[in-house]
Tab-separated table of C-alpha atoms in Angstrom:
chain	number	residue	atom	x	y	z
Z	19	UNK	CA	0.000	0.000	0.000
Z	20	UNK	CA	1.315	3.582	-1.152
Z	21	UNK	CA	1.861	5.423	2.361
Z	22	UNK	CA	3.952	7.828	4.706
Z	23	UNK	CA	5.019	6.423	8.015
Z	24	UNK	CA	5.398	8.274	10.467
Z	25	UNK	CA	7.049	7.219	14.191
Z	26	UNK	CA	5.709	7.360	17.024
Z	27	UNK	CA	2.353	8.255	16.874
Z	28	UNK	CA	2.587	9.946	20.367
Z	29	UNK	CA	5.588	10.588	22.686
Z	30	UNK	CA	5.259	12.427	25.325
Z	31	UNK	CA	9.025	13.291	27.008
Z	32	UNK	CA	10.594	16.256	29.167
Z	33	UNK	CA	12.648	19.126	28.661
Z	34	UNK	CA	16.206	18.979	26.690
Z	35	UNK	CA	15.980	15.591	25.725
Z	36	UNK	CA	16.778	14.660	22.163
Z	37	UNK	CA	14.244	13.082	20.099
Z	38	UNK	CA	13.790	11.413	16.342
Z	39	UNK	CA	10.334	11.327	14.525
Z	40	UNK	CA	11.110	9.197	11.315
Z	41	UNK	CA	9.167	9.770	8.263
Z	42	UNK	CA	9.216	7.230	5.634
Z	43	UNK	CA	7.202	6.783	2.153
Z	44	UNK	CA	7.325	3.946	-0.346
Z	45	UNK	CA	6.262	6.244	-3.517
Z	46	UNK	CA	9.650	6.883	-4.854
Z	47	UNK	CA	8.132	10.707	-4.118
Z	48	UNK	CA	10.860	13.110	-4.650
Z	49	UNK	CA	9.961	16.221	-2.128
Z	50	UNK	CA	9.500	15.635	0.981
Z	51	UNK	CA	8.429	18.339	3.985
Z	52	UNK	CA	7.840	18.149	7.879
Z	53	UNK	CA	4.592	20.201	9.235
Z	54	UNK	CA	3.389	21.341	13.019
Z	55	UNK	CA	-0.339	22.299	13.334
Z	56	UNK	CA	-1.402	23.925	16.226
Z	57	UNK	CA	-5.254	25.721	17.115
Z	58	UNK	CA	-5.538	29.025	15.553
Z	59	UNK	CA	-2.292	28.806	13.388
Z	60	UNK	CA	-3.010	25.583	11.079
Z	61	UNK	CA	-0.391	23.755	9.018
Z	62	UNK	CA	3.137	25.332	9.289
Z	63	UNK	CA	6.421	23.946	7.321
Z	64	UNK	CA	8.957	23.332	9.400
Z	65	UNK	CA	11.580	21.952	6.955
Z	66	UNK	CA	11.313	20.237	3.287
Z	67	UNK	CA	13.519	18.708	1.013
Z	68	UNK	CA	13.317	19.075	-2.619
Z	69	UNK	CA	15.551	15.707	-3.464
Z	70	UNK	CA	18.377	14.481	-1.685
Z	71	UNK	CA	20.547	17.021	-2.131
Z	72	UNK	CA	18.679	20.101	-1.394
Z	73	UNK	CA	17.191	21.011	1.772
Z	74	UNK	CA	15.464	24.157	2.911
Z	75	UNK	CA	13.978	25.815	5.714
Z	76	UNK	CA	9.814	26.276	6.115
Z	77	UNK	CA	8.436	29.040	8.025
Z	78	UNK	CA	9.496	27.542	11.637
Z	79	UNK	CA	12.934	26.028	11.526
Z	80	UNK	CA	13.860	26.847	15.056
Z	81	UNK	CA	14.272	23.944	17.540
Z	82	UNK	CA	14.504	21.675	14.804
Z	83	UNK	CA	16.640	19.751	12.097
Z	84	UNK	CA	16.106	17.308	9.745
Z	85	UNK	CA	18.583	14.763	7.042
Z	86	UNK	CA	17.584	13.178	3.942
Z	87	UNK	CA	20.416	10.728	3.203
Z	88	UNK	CA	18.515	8.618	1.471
Z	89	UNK	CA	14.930	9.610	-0.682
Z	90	UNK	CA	12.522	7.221	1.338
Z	91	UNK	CA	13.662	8.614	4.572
Z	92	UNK	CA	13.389	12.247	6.279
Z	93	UNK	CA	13.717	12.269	10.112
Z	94	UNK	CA	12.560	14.995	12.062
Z	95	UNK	CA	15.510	15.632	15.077
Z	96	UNK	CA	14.297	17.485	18.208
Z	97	UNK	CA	18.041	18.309	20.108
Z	98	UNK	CA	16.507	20.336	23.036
Z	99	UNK	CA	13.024	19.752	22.831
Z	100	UNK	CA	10.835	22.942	24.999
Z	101	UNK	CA	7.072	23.039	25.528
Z	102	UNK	CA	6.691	25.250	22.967
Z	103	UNK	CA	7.389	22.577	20.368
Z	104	UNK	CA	4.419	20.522	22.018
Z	105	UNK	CA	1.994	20.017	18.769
Z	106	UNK	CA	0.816	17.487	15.866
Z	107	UNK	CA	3.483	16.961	13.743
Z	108	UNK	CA	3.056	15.631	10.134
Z	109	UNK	CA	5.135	14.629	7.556
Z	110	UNK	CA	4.460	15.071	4.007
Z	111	UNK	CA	5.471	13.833	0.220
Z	112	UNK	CA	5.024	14.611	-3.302
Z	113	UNK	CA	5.907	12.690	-6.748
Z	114	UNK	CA	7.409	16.024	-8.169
Z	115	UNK	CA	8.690	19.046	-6.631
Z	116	UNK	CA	6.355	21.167	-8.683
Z	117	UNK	CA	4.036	21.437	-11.594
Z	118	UNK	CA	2.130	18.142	-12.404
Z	119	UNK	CA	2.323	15.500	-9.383
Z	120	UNK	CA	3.230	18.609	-6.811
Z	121	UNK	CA	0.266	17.446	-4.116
Z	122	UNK	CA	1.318	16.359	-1.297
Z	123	UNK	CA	0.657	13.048	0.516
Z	124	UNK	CA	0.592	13.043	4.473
Z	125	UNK	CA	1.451	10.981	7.196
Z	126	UNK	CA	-1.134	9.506	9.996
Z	127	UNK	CA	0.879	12.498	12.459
Z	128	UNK	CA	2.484	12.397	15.508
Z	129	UNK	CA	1.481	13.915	18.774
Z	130	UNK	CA	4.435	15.445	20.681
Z	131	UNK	CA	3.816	16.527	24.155
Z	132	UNK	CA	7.119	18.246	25.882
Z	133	UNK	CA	6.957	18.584	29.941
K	17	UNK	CA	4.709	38.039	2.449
K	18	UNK	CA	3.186	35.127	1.237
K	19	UNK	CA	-0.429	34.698	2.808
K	20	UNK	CA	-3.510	32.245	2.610
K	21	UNK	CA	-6.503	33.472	4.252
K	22	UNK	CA	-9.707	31.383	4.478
K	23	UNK	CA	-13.346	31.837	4.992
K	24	UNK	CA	-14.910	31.633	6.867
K	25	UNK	CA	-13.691	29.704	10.185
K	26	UNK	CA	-16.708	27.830	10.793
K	27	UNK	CA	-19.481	26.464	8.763
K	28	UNK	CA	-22.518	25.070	10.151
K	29	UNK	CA	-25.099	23.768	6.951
K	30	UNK	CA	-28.411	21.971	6.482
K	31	UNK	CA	-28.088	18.455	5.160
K	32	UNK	CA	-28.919	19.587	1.380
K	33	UNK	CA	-27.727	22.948	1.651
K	34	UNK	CA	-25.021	23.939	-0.369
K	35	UNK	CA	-22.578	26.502	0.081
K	36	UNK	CA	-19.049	28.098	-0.676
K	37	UNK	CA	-15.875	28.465	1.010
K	38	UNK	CA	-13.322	30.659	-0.019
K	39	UNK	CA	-9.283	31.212	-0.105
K	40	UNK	CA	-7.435	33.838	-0.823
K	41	UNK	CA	-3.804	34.127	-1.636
K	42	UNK	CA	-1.494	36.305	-2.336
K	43	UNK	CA	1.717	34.680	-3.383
K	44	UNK	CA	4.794	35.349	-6.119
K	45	UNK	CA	5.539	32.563	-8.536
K	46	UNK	CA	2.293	30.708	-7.639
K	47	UNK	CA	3.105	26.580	-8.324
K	48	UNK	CA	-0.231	25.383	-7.858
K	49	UNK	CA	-3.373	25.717	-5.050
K	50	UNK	CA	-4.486	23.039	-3.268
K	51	UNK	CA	-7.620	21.648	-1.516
K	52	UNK	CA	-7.553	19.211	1.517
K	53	UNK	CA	-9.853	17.811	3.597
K	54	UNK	CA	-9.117	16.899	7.193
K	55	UNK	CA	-10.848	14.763	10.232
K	56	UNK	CA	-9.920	15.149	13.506
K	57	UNK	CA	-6.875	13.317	14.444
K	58	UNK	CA	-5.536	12.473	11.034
K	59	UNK	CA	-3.856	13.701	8.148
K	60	UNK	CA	-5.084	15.891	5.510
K	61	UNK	CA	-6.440	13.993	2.641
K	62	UNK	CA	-5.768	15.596	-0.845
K	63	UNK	CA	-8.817	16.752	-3.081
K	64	UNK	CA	-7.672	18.632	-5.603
K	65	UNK	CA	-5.063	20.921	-7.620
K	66	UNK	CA	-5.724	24.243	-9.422
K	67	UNK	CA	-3.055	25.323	-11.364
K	68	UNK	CA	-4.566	28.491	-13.330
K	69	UNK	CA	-7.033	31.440	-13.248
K	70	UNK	CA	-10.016	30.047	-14.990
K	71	UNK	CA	-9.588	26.237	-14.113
K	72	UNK	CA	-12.085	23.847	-12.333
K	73	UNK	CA	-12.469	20.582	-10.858
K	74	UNK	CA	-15.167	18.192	-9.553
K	75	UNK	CA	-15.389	15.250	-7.067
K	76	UNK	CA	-18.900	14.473	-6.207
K	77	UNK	CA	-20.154	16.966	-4.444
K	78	UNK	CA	-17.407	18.951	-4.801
K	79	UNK	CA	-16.584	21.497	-7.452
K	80	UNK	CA	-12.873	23.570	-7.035
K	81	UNK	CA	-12.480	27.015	-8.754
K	82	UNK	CA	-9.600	29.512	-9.151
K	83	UNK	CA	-9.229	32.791	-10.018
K	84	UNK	CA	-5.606	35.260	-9.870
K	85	UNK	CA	-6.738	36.347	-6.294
K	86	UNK	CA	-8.896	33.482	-4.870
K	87	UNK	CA	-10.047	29.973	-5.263
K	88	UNK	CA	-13.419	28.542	-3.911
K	89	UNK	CA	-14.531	25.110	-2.832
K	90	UNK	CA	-18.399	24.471	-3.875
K	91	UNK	CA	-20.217	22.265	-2.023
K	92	UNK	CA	-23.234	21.061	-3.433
K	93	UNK	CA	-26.191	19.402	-1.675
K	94	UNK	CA	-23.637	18.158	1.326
K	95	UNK	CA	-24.307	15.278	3.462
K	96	UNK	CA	-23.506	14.910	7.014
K	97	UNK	CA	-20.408	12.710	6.161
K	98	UNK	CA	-18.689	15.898	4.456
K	99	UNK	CA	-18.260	17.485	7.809
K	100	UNK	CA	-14.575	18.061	8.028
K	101	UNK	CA	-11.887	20.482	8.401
K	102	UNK	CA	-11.600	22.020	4.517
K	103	UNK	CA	-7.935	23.097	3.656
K	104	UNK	CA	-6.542	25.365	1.003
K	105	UNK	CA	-2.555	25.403	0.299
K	106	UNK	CA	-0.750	27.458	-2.012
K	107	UNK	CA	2.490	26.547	-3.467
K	108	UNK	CA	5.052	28.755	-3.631
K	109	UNK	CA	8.764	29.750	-5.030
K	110	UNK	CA	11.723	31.222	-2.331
K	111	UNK	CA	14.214	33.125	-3.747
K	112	UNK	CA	16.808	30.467	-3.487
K	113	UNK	CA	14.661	28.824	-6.094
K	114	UNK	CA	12.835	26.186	-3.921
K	115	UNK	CA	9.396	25.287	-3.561
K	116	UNK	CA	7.502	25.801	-0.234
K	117	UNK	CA	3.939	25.340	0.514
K	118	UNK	CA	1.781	27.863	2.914
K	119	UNK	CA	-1.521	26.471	4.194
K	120	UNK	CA	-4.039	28.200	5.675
K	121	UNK	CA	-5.991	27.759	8.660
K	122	UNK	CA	-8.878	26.027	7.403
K	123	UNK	CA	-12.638	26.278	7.357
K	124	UNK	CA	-14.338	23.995	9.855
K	125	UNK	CA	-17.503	22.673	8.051
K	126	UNK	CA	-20.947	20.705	9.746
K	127	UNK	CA	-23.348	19.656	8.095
K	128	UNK	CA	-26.582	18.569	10.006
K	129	UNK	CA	-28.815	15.646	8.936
């Protein structure tokens, strides 16, 4: 089945402590991107990656990084994680990285909770 | 500064009534617009792509339309199991020559059997 994986679903985990969500699809999908949605603000971009070589920042970067060294993969690394990064993460891919094919497929999400 | 504005937040319809909600964007070097639909707790579920002023699509009930300023999502004669949250996306070129996408916050539709 064609799908983005996202893991965990929900972590909940304190203060400074590192964290990995891992995004992976099976669509051979080029462009990949990494969203937070919170109430009142909607879908953000955090990161995205346009192929394997080229990576760029979204709107809010901040607090966050992200690696595509390989094109099925594209983690989502948390190094100090604060409550203000508590949210509903999704990950995201496309076939292209614009024109025809450019809509993007999500992930099921994963609910962060920081302490 | 790139911007997606929808409208209006909330929706609350008849079972048979149809309606419109609307997006507006301004954005340079537009790539495409997009319409999602969302349920709580899970991922947005794509619908459709507009690429140009004067293009539509249809799914059902649903009809898409875009113009240079604004696109619209039609719904005719819903039923209760189109109550969702209704998402419009823009993409967008930076000027390092990538491709970002800015959503907006969504229109929150019920409709009532």
């Amino acid at each position: 089945e064609a799908q983005v994986t996202q893991n965990p679903r929900y972590l909940i985990t304190v203060t400074g402590k590192k964290l990995t969500v891992t995004c992976s699809q099976n669509m051979n999908h080029e462009y990949m991107s990494w969203y937070r949605q919170d109430p009142g603000l909607g879908l953000r971009q955090i990161y995205y990656s346009m192929n394997v070589e080229v990576t760029d920042k979204g709107d809010v970067p901040e607090g966050y990084k992200v690696s595509r060294k390989e094109k099925r993969n594209f983690p989502l690394i948390l190094e100090s994680p604060s409550p203000n990064q508590t949210s509903l993460y999704f990950c995201a891919s496309s076939l292209a990285t614009s024109g025809a094919y450019n809509e993007q497929f999500f992930g099921p999400g994963t609910r962060l909770t920081v302490l | 500064e790139d911007q997606v504005t929808q409208s209006p937040e909330a929706l609350r319809l008849q079972e048979g009534e149809s309606s419109s909600l609307n997006c507006s964007y301004t954005v340079s070097g537009l790539r495409g617009l997009f319409w999602y639909r969302q349920d709580p707790g899970k991922g947005p579920e794509f619908l459709f792509t507009l690429y140009s002023a004067g293009e539509e699509k249809e799914k059902e009930r649903l009809k898409a339309t875009l113009t240079k300023k604004e696109s619209f999502l039609h719904i005719t004669a819903p039923k209760p199991e189109d109550s969702a949250t209704y998402l419009c996306a823009v993409q967008a070129v930076t000027t390092s020559g990538t491709y970002k996408y800015i959503f907006g916050t969504g229109t929150r539709l019920k409709v009532l059997a």
